[in-house]
Amino acid sequence: MKAILIDDDERNLTTLKEKLTRHCPMVTVIALCDSGEKGMIAIEELQPDLVFLDIEMPVMNGFNMLEQLSNRNFELIFVTAYDHYAIRAIRFSAIDYLLKPVNVGELTAAVERSVQRIKQKKTNPQIEYLLELLHKKQKHIAIPATDGLQFISIDEIIYLEANQNYTHIFLPKQKFVVSRGLGEVEELLPSDTFIRIHHSYVVNKNAIDRYIRGEGGQVILKNGIALDVSKRRKLFFLQAINHK
């Protein structure tokens, strides 16, 4: 695999190249780039199979660079020192990321996953999906499947239910289970459409048929399902529905 390394710290570039040379003989490093601008030029000219990309870089960060590329048909592994919202988005898009300093075992595992994806390659939707997540403009949410990702339309989601460390996502004719907490999934959905009504439930406002008054009350969805509204979230829920 032809690989390009992009990081504004030259020591990080050198160290990562040495680790790849020593531990990942299937990878040939064809360019080292110390800025997003140089990385973008190298990707367009050299057409790599794999890109290792730092997120936090001056002038043009890793996400800005991805947005400006005309061709994103390569495997991508982020290499970053930061663990924040962007990492959650990266995790949901099923793109590999390595935290600095890079662990050799994690590096070799990420490279092997890239090799396997390249062998099965059709197109690479994960980068597009990541950019949608980061801008909260996504039309789909990606659910891990045995052979990759299952993309489901956000408009089709009726409600989500917490089940310990899992989240159940209900569609009109299907249910998906995600190994993420409800709060983590909720954060990646558009807040103008989805509302938390209870510690266990997030509902699509467009799927609500009516509200029944009570201490907290209940929402009745268009499919007939009744869900409790917690007393603590009642006022917020009613305010949100009035702006529906």
PDB file of C-alpha atoms in Angstrom, residues 46 70 74 97 99 104 123 177 200 206:
ATOM      1  CA  LEU A  46       0.179  10.647  -5.931  1.00  0.00           C
ATOM      2  CA  SER A  70     -11.790  16.409  -4.884  1.00  0.00           C
ATOM      3  CA  PHE A  74      -8.394   6.188   0.029  1.00  0.00           C
ATOM      4  CA  TYR A  97      -7.736   6.761  14.738  1.00  0.00           C
ATOM      5  CA  LEU A  99      -3.806   8.632  19.830  1.00  0.00           C
ATOM      6  CA  VAL A 104       2.770  -0.162  17.741  1.00  0.00           C
ATOM      7  CA  THR A 123     -16.253   2.941  -2.562  1.00  0.00           C
ATOM      8  CA  VAL A 177     -28.838  -2.167  18.206  1.00  0.00           C
ATOM      9  CA  SER A 200     -34.284   6.204  28.417  1.00  0.00           C
ATOM     10  CA  ASN A 206     -42.071  14.279  13.470  1.00  0.00           C
TER      11      ASN A 206
END
